[in-house]
Short mmCIF file of the C-alpha atoms (twelve columns), coordinates in Angstrom:
data_MODEL
# 
_entry.id   MODEL 
# 
loop_
_atom_site.group_PDB 
_atom_site.id 
_atom_site.type_symbol 
_atom_site.label_atom_id 
_atom_site.label_alt_id 
_atom_site.label_comp_id 
_atom_site.label_asym_id 
_atom_site.label_seq_id 
_atom_site.Cartn_x 
_atom_site.Cartn_y 
_atom_site.Cartn_z 
_atom_site.pdbx_PDB_model_num 
ATOM 1   C CA . MET A 1   -37.895 23.807 58.858 1 
ATOM 2   C CA . ASN A 2   -39.312 20.298 58.296 1 
ATOM 3   C CA . LYS A 3   -36.040 18.449 58.720 1 
ATOM 4   C CA . PRO A 4   -36.103 15.818 61.500 1 
ATOM 5   C CA . LEU A 5   -33.826 16.057 64.437 1 
ATOM 6   C CA . CYS A 6   -30.580 14.310 63.638 1 
ATOM 7   C CA . LEU A 7   -28.187 13.095 66.277 1 
ATOM 8   C CA . TYR A 8   -25.069 10.979 65.465 1 
ATOM 9   C CA . GLY A 9   -26.575 10.171 62.061 1 
ATOM 10  C CA . HIS A 10  -29.986 8.931  63.480 1 
ATOM 11  C CA . GLU A 11  -33.122 10.889 62.686 1 
ATOM 12  C CA . PHE A 12  -35.964 11.433 65.147 1 
ATOM 13  C CA . SER A 13  -39.517 12.615 64.332 1 
ATOM 14  C CA . SER A 14  -39.911 14.505 67.654 1 
ATOM 15  C CA . ARG A 15  -37.761 17.354 69.062 1 
ATOM 16  C CA . LEU A 16  -38.792 16.536 72.696 1 
ATOM 17  C CA . LEU A 17  -36.854 14.228 74.899 1 
ATOM 18  C CA . LEU A 18  -38.518 13.056 78.214 1 
ATOM 19  C CA . GLY A 19  -37.149 11.931 81.484 1 
ATOM 20  C CA . THR A 20  -38.737 9.019  83.407 1 
ATOM 21  C CA . ALA A 21  -38.008 9.892  87.042 1 
ATOM 22  C CA . ALA A 22  -40.277 11.075 89.871 1 
ATOM 23  C CA . TYR A 23  -43.660 10.334 88.316 1 
ATOM 24  C CA . PRO A 24  -46.508 9.609  90.713 1 
ATOM 25  C CA . SER A 25  -46.890 6.113  89.241 1 
ATOM 26  C CA . LEU A 26  -45.921 3.879  86.322 1 
ATOM 27  C CA . ASP A 27  -49.392 4.404  84.839 1 
ATOM 28  C CA . VAL A 28  -48.943 8.203  84.792 1 
ATOM 29  C CA . LEU A 29  -45.531 7.851  83.224 1 
ATOM 30  C CA . GLN A 30  -46.950 5.655  80.469 1 
ATOM 31  C CA . GLN A 31  -49.728 8.134  79.807 1 
ATOM 32  C CA . ALA A 32  -47.327 11.066 79.811 1 
ATOM 33  C CA . VAL A 33  -45.143 9.372  77.306 1 
ATOM 34  C CA . ALA A 34  -48.149 8.595  75.093 1 
ATOM 35  C CA . ALA A 35  -49.184 12.331 75.263 1 
ATOM 36  C CA . ALA A 36  -45.640 13.658 74.542 1 
ATOM 37  C CA . GLN A 37  -44.517 11.121 71.853 1 
ATOM 38  C CA . PRO A 38  -40.818 11.979 72.589 1 
ATOM 39  C CA . ALA A 39  -37.844 11.203 70.519 1 
ATOM 40  C CA . MET A 40  -36.078 9.453  73.352 1 
ATOM 41  C CA . LEU A 41  -36.676 8.530  77.016 1 
ATOM 42  C CA . THR A 42  -33.935 9.185  79.521 1 
ATOM 43  C CA . VAL A 43  -33.344 6.736  82.233 1 
ATOM 44  C CA . SER A 44  -30.803 6.533  85.133 1 
ATOM 45  C CA . LEU A 45  -29.195 3.283  85.981 1 
ATOM 46  C CA . ARG A 46  -28.618 4.422  89.522 1 
ATOM 47  C CA . ARG A 47  -32.036 6.008  90.305 1 
ATOM 48  C CA . GLN A 48  -34.208 3.539  88.555 1 
ATOM 49  C CA . GLY A 49  -32.268 0.568  89.963 1 
ATOM 50  C CA . ALA A 50  -32.888 -1.289 86.688 1 
ATOM 51  C CA . VAL A 51  -31.059 -4.462 87.986 1 
ATOM 52  C CA . ASP A 52  -31.752 -4.616 91.740 1 
ATOM 53  C CA . SER A 53  -35.206 -3.279 92.700 1 
ATOM 54  C CA . ALA A 54  -38.625 -4.368 91.863 1 
ATOM 55  C CA . HIS A 55  -39.634 -0.813 91.013 1 
ATOM 56  C CA . GLY A 56  -36.661 -0.460 88.702 1 
ATOM 57  C CA . GLN A 57  -37.552 -3.756 86.913 1 
ATOM 58  C CA . GLY A 58  -41.164 -2.320 86.519 1 
ATOM 59  C CA . VAL A 59  -39.827 0.886  84.933 1 
ATOM 60  C CA . TRP A 60  -37.524 -1.068 82.623 1 
ATOM 61  C CA . ALA A 61  -40.258 -3.450 81.575 1 
ATOM 62  C CA . LEU A 62  -42.511 -0.450 80.829 1 
ATOM 63  C CA . LEU A 63  -39.782 1.331  78.825 1 
ATOM 64  C CA . GLN A 64  -39.173 -1.792 76.750 1 
ATOM 65  C CA . GLY A 65  -42.844 -2.135 76.033 1 
ATOM 66  C CA . LEU A 66  -43.093 1.479  74.836 1 
ATOM 67  C CA . GLY A 67  -40.682 0.750  72.041 1 
ATOM 68  C CA . LEU A 68  -39.019 4.212  72.180 1 
ATOM 69  C CA . PRO A 69  -35.277 4.871  72.076 1 
ATOM 70  C CA . ILE A 70  -33.597 4.885  75.379 1 
ATOM 71  C CA . LEU A 71  -31.016 7.478  76.474 1 
ATOM 72  C CA . PRO A 72  -29.324 6.175  79.723 1 
ATOM 73  C CA . ASN A 73  -27.687 8.909  81.812 1 
ATOM 74  C CA . THR A 74  -24.931 9.027  84.409 1 
ATOM 75  C CA . ALA A 75  -26.927 11.097 86.902 1 
ATOM 76  C CA . GLY A 76  -25.184 11.504 90.295 1 
ATOM 77  C CA . CYS A 77  -21.627 10.926 89.147 1 
ATOM 78  C CA . LEU A 78  -18.915 13.204 90.613 1 
ATOM 79  C CA . SER A 79  -15.755 11.823 88.938 1 
ATOM 80  C CA . VAL A 80  -14.503 10.836 85.500 1 
ATOM 81  C CA . GLN A 81  -14.072 7.133  86.539 1 
ATOM 82  C CA . GLU A 82  -17.480 7.007  88.135 1 
ATOM 83  C CA . ALA A 83  -19.141 8.380  85.052 1 
ATOM 84  C CA . ILE A 84  -17.235 6.006  82.704 1 
ATOM 85  C CA . THR A 85  -18.096 2.970  84.903 1 
ATOM 86  C CA . THR A 86  -21.745 3.959  85.070 1 
ATOM 87  C CA . ALA A 87  -21.910 4.422  81.320 1 
ATOM 88  C CA . GLN A 88  -20.370 1.042  80.629 1 
ATOM 89  C CA . MET A 89  -22.825 -0.602 83.099 1 
ATOM 90  C CA . ALA A 90  -25.748 1.194  81.421 1 
ATOM 91  C CA . ARG A 91  -24.612 -0.060 77.981 1 
ATOM 92  C CA . GLU A 92  -24.786 -3.655 79.260 1 
ATOM 93  C CA . VAL A 93  -28.125 -3.237 81.144 1 
ATOM 94  C CA . PHE A 94  -29.911 -1.251 78.441 1 
ATOM 95  C CA . GLU A 95  -28.168 -2.747 75.460 1 
ATOM 96  C CA . CYS A 96  -27.588 0.813  74.226 1 
ATOM 97  C CA . ASP A 97  -24.509 2.801  73.241 1 
ATOM 98  C CA . TRP A 98  -26.157 6.194  73.722 1 
ATOM 99  C CA . ILE A 99  -25.341 7.969  76.920 1 
ATOM 100 C CA . LYS A 100 -26.381 11.327 78.402 1 
ATOM 101 C CA . LEU A 101 -23.164 12.196 80.130 1 
ATOM 102 C CA . GLU A 102 -23.642 13.951 83.508 1 
ATOM 103 C CA . LEU A 103 -20.734 14.932 85.758 1 
ATOM 104 C CA . ILE A 104 -21.695 17.219 88.571 1 
ATOM 105 C CA . GLY A 105 -19.293 19.730 90.042 1 
ATOM 106 C CA . ASP A 106 -21.356 21.491 92.750 1 
ATOM 107 C CA . ASP A 107 -23.909 19.971 95.099 1 
ATOM 108 C CA . ASP A 108 -26.081 23.059 95.408 1 
ATOM 109 C CA . THR A 109 -26.546 24.101 91.837 1 
ATOM 110 C CA . LEU A 110 -25.806 20.641 90.383 1 
ATOM 111 C CA . GLN A 111 -23.685 22.575 87.802 1 
ATOM 112 C CA . PRO A 112 -21.731 20.417 85.360 1 
ATOM 113 C CA . ASP A 113 -18.028 20.059 85.941 1 
ATOM 114 C CA . VAL A 114 -16.977 20.955 82.406 1 
ATOM 115 C CA . PHE A 115 -13.328 20.065 82.957 1 
ATOM 116 C CA . GLN A 116 -14.056 16.490 83.983 1 
ATOM 117 C CA . LEU A 117 -16.901 16.368 81.422 1 
ATOM 118 C CA . VAL A 118 -14.424 16.847 78.504 1 
ATOM 119 C CA . GLU A 119 -12.176 14.160 79.861 1 
ATOM 120 C CA . ALA A 120 -14.926 11.625 80.314 1 
ATOM 121 C CA . ALA A 121 -16.437 12.364 76.937 1 
ATOM 122 C CA . ASP A 122 -13.113 11.796 75.292 1 
ATOM 123 C CA . VAL A 123 -12.821 8.271  76.854 1 
ATOM 124 C CA . LEU A 124 -16.392 7.374  76.127 1 
ATOM 125 C CA . ILE A 125 -16.409 8.451  72.574 1 
ATOM 126 C CA . LYS A 126 -13.262 6.450  71.935 1 
ATOM 127 C CA . ASP A 127 -15.047 3.488  73.578 1 
ATOM 128 C CA . GLY A 128 -17.872 3.707  70.984 1 
ATOM 129 C CA . PHE A 129 -20.490 5.664  72.876 1 
ATOM 130 C CA . LYS A 130 -22.761 8.343  71.261 1 
ATOM 131 C CA . VAL A 131 -22.276 10.944 73.951 1 
ATOM 132 C CA . LEU A 132 -24.731 13.717 74.660 1 
ATOM 133 C CA . PRO A 133 -23.099 15.802 77.407 1 
ATOM 134 C CA . TYR A 134 -25.081 17.832 79.899 1 
ATOM 135 C CA . CYS A 135 -23.056 21.004 79.970 1 
ATOM 136 C CA . THR A 136 -23.285 24.772 80.694 1 
ATOM 137 C CA . GLU A 137 -23.842 27.475 78.152 1 
ATOM 138 C CA . ASP A 138 -20.086 28.243 78.147 1 
ATOM 139 C CA . LEU A 139 -18.937 28.600 74.505 1 
ATOM 140 C CA . ILE A 140 -15.388 27.532 75.170 1 
ATOM 141 C CA . ALA A 141 -16.280 24.468 77.128 1 
ATOM 142 C CA . CYS A 142 -18.787 23.487 74.444 1 
ATOM 143 C CA . ARG A 143 -15.965 23.818 71.841 1 
ATOM 144 C CA . ARG A 144 -13.769 21.552 73.855 1 
ATOM 145 C CA . LEU A 145 -16.544 18.890 73.943 1 
ATOM 146 C CA . LEU A 146 -16.867 19.217 70.169 1 
ATOM 147 C CA . ASP A 147 -13.118 18.863 69.807 1 
ATOM 148 C CA . VAL A 148 -13.043 15.460 71.523 1 
ATOM 149 C CA . GLY A 149 -15.771 14.118 69.274 1 
ATOM 150 C CA . CYS A 150 -19.160 15.035 70.652 1 
ATOM 151 C CA . THR A 151 -21.452 15.975 67.761 1 
ATOM 152 C CA . ALA A 152 -24.359 17.289 69.818 1 
ATOM 153 C CA . LEU A 153 -24.490 19.199 73.126 1 
ATOM 154 C CA . MET A 154 -27.053 19.663 75.954 1 
ATOM 155 C CA . PRO A 155 -26.629 22.983 77.582 1 
ATOM 156 C CA . TRP A 156 -28.745 23.833 80.638 1 
ATOM 157 C CA . ALA A 157 -31.161 26.690 80.744 1 
ATOM 158 C CA . ALA A 158 -31.069 26.825 84.594 1 
ATOM 159 C CA . PRO A 159 -30.086 24.481 87.398 1 
ATOM 160 C CA . ILE A 160 -31.826 21.079 87.350 1 
ATOM 161 C CA . GLY A 161 -35.293 20.991 88.758 1 
ATOM 162 C CA . THR A 162 -35.665 24.740 89.298 1 
ATOM 163 C CA . GLY A 163 -38.219 25.543 86.569 1 
ATOM 164 C CA . LEU A 164 -36.667 29.081 86.277 1 
ATOM 165 C CA . GLY A 165 -36.474 28.995 82.480 1 
ATOM 166 C CA . VAL A 166 -33.547 30.601 80.727 1 
ATOM 167 C CA . VAL A 167 -31.187 32.309 83.294 1 
ATOM 168 C CA . HIS A 168 -28.476 33.521 80.937 1 
ATOM 169 C CA . GLU A 169 -30.227 34.427 77.671 1 
ATOM 170 C CA . TYR A 170 -27.242 36.230 76.159 1 
ATOM 171 C CA . ALA A 171 -24.882 33.280 76.695 1 
ATOM 172 C CA . LEU A 172 -27.346 30.781 75.179 1 
ATOM 173 C CA . ARG A 173 -28.102 32.919 72.175 1 
ATOM 174 C CA . VAL A 174 -24.382 33.402 71.519 1 
ATOM 175 C CA . LEU A 175 -23.927 29.649 71.827 1 
ATOM 176 C CA . ARG A 176 -26.580 29.098 69.208 1 
ATOM 177 C CA . GLU A 177 -25.103 31.786 66.879 1 
ATOM 178 C CA . ARG A 178 -21.567 30.524 67.091 1 
ATOM 179 C CA . LEU A 179 -22.277 26.817 66.711 1 
ATOM 180 C CA . PRO A 180 -24.816 26.966 63.877 1 
ATOM 181 C CA . LYS A 181 -24.357 23.427 62.680 1 
ATOM 182 C CA . THR A 182 -24.133 21.692 66.091 1 
ATOM 183 C CA . PRO A 183 -27.433 20.113 67.413 1 
ATOM 184 C CA . LEU A 184 -28.141 21.884 70.705 1 
ATOM 185 C CA . ILE A 185 -30.659 20.356 73.091 1 
ATOM 186 C CA . ILE A 186 -31.726 22.541 76.067 1 
ATOM 187 C CA . ASP A 187 -31.545 20.323 79.147 1 
ATOM 188 C CA . ALA A 188 -32.577 21.317 82.612 1 
ATOM 189 C CA . GLY A 189 -34.292 24.313 84.169 1 
ATOM 190 C CA . LEU A 190 -37.340 24.735 81.992 1 
ATOM 191 C CA . GLY A 191 -40.665 24.930 83.915 1 
ATOM 192 C CA . LEU A 192 -43.264 26.171 81.477 1 
ATOM 193 C CA . PRO A 193 -44.207 25.257 77.912 1 
ATOM 194 C CA . SER A 194 -43.784 28.895 76.945 1 
ATOM 195 C CA . GLN A 195 -40.023 28.643 77.961 1 
ATOM 196 C CA . ALA A 196 -39.654 25.600 75.701 1 
ATOM 197 C CA . ALA A 197 -41.299 27.439 72.826 1 
ATOM 198 C CA . GLN A 198 -39.005 30.446 73.440 1 
ATOM 199 C CA . VAL A 199 -35.709 28.491 73.073 1 
ATOM 200 C CA . MET A 200 -37.099 26.690 70.000 1 
ATOM 201 C CA . GLU A 201 -37.845 30.060 68.473 1 
ATOM 202 C CA . TRP A 202 -34.164 31.024 69.034 1 
ATOM 203 C CA . GLY A 203 -33.158 28.027 66.871 1 
ATOM 204 C CA . PHE A 204 -32.335 25.362 69.474 1 
ATOM 205 C CA . ASP A 205 -32.918 21.885 68.134 1 
ATOM 206 C CA . ALA A 206 -34.778 20.185 70.921 1 
ATOM 207 C CA . VAL A 207 -35.508 20.271 74.613 1 
ATOM 208 C CA . LEU A 208 -35.224 17.626 77.351 1 
ATOM 209 C CA . LEU A 209 -37.662 17.653 80.285 1 
ATOM 210 C CA . ASN A 210 -38.289 15.669 83.415 1 
ATOM 211 C CA . THR A 211 -39.228 17.625 86.523 1 
ATOM 212 C CA . ALA A 212 -41.409 20.156 84.722 1 
ATOM 213 C CA . VAL A 213 -43.655 17.291 83.692 1 
ATOM 214 C CA . SER A 214 -43.302 14.727 86.437 1 
ATOM 215 C CA . ARG A 215 -43.707 17.225 89.273 1 
ATOM 216 C CA . SER A 216 -46.634 19.094 87.735 1 
ATOM 217 C CA . GLY A 217 -50.080 18.712 88.999 1 
ATOM 218 C CA . ASN A 218 -51.122 16.895 85.826 1 
ATOM 219 C CA . PRO A 219 -48.040 15.267 84.231 1 
ATOM 220 C CA . VAL A 220 -50.118 13.919 81.262 1 
ATOM 221 C CA . ALA A 221 -51.634 17.268 80.320 1 
ATOM 222 C CA . MET A 222 -48.217 19.021 80.948 1 
ATOM 223 C CA . ALA A 223 -46.483 16.480 78.650 1 
ATOM 224 C CA . GLN A 224 -48.896 17.282 75.897 1 
ATOM 225 C CA . ALA A 225 -48.519 21.030 76.476 1 
ATOM 226 C CA . PHE A 226 -44.758 20.867 76.195 1 
ATOM 227 C CA . ALA A 227 -44.955 18.674 73.046 1 
ATOM 228 C CA . GLN A 228 -47.187 21.301 71.367 1 
ATOM 229 C CA . ALA A 229 -45.020 24.188 72.576 1 
ATOM 230 C CA . VAL A 230 -41.952 22.525 71.057 1 
ATOM 231 C CA . VAL A 231 -43.705 22.131 67.698 1 
ATOM 232 C CA . ALA A 232 -44.958 25.721 67.844 1 
ATOM 233 C CA . GLY A 233 -41.491 27.050 68.670 1 
ATOM 234 C CA . ARG A 234 -39.872 25.174 65.823 1 
ATOM 235 C CA . LEU A 235 -42.546 26.317 63.383 1 
ATOM 236 C CA . ALA A 236 -42.027 29.905 64.450 1 
ATOM 237 C CA . TYR A 237 -38.251 29.724 64.059 1 
ATOM 238 C CA . GLY A 238 -38.644 28.322 60.593 1 
ATOM 239 C CA . ALA A 239 -41.105 31.028 59.675 1 
ATOM 240 C CA . GLN A 240 -38.479 33.788 60.360 1 
ATOM 241 C CA . PRO A 241 -39.956 35.992 62.968 1 
ATOM 242 C CA . MET A 242 -40.112 39.662 62.317 1 
ATOM 243 C CA . PRO A 243 -37.306 41.680 63.820 1 
ATOM 244 C CA . PRO A 244 -38.176 43.742 66.878 1 
ATOM 245 C CA . ARG A 245 -38.510 47.516 66.544 1 
ATOM 246 C CA . ARG A 246 -38.300 50.378 68.990 1 
ATOM 247 C CA . ALA A 247 -40.778 52.581 67.173 1 
ATOM 248 C CA . ALA A 248 -44.405 51.745 66.402 1 
ATOM 249 C CA . GLN A 249 -45.275 50.936 62.751 1 
ATOM 250 C CA . ALA A 250 -48.987 50.870 61.804 1 
ATOM 251 C CA . SER A 251 -50.119 47.613 60.403 1 
ATOM 252 C CA . THR A 252 -53.159 49.174 58.789 1 
ATOM 253 C CA . PRO A 253 -52.418 50.997 55.402 1 
ATOM 254 C CA . THR A 254 -53.372 54.625 55.102 1 
ATOM 255 C CA . VAL A 255 -53.827 54.484 51.316 1 
ATOM 256 C CA . GLY A 256 -57.433 54.516 50.293 1 
ATOM 257 C CA . GLN A 257 -58.822 55.686 53.632 1 
ATOM 258 C CA . PRO A 258 -62.160 57.476 53.063 1 
ATOM 259 C CA . PHE A 259 -61.534 60.225 55.609 1 
ATOM 260 C CA . TRP A 260 -58.505 62.265 56.620 1 
ATOM 261 C CA . HIS A 261 -58.101 64.254 59.779 1 
ATOM 262 C CA . SER A 262 -57.907 67.962 59.134 1 
ATOM 263 C CA . ALA A 263 -54.625 69.668 60.113 1 
ATOM 264 C CA . GLU A 264 -56.745 72.058 62.173 1 
ATOM 265 C CA . TYR A 265 -57.457 69.279 64.596 1 
# 
């Protein structure tokens, strides 16, 4: 229960990963990070404009000052070559061989294209990247990602930015059961701390958040709430929750009760 999160041989004290996009200001982002104390911070080369824009340079300077591990992502990529090129650029800009691999297959749901995802992951792993693929809860697709060398996966709970929580509970729980030794990080779709606690109670290893924190009314308080929920969920999982029952079972013992109801009544 007390083992740290381990990804590609690296240990992290927190089981919360936090995105850095869409915060009201850099000051709010900094405070939210301080409140959450995440294992890693995700950043998009495209959206932050780390090279070209003043805003992007401000974000990058802030991230460097925080001293936390950076997880660049390939957000917005629609093809294998586009994702590979973006990952390689991110490695140069952020001086980091970690990559959250995103390859989108549908504009409306932002659902990952699992076919191209496997192909891109294969190339990037051979190029020395530590790949964390943003994928669906499909067991077979996840196995293919493991086959090409991914050692951790990031299945979605629901489409990005929806805050719906877990849409396909059965599939996610089967995924957790069938891949017991693979670190699984729930990425996308969570909206409430209770939803984060729930997936952690099921045995998932971590959660990644962005919109649920940055678009909330108080990102700093919400970051803290999610951080506490992740810890609570992990503790509950390790404590081995009681199995659910259909019939009621009294929690108060009857032995030693001073009075008994008569059968007449």
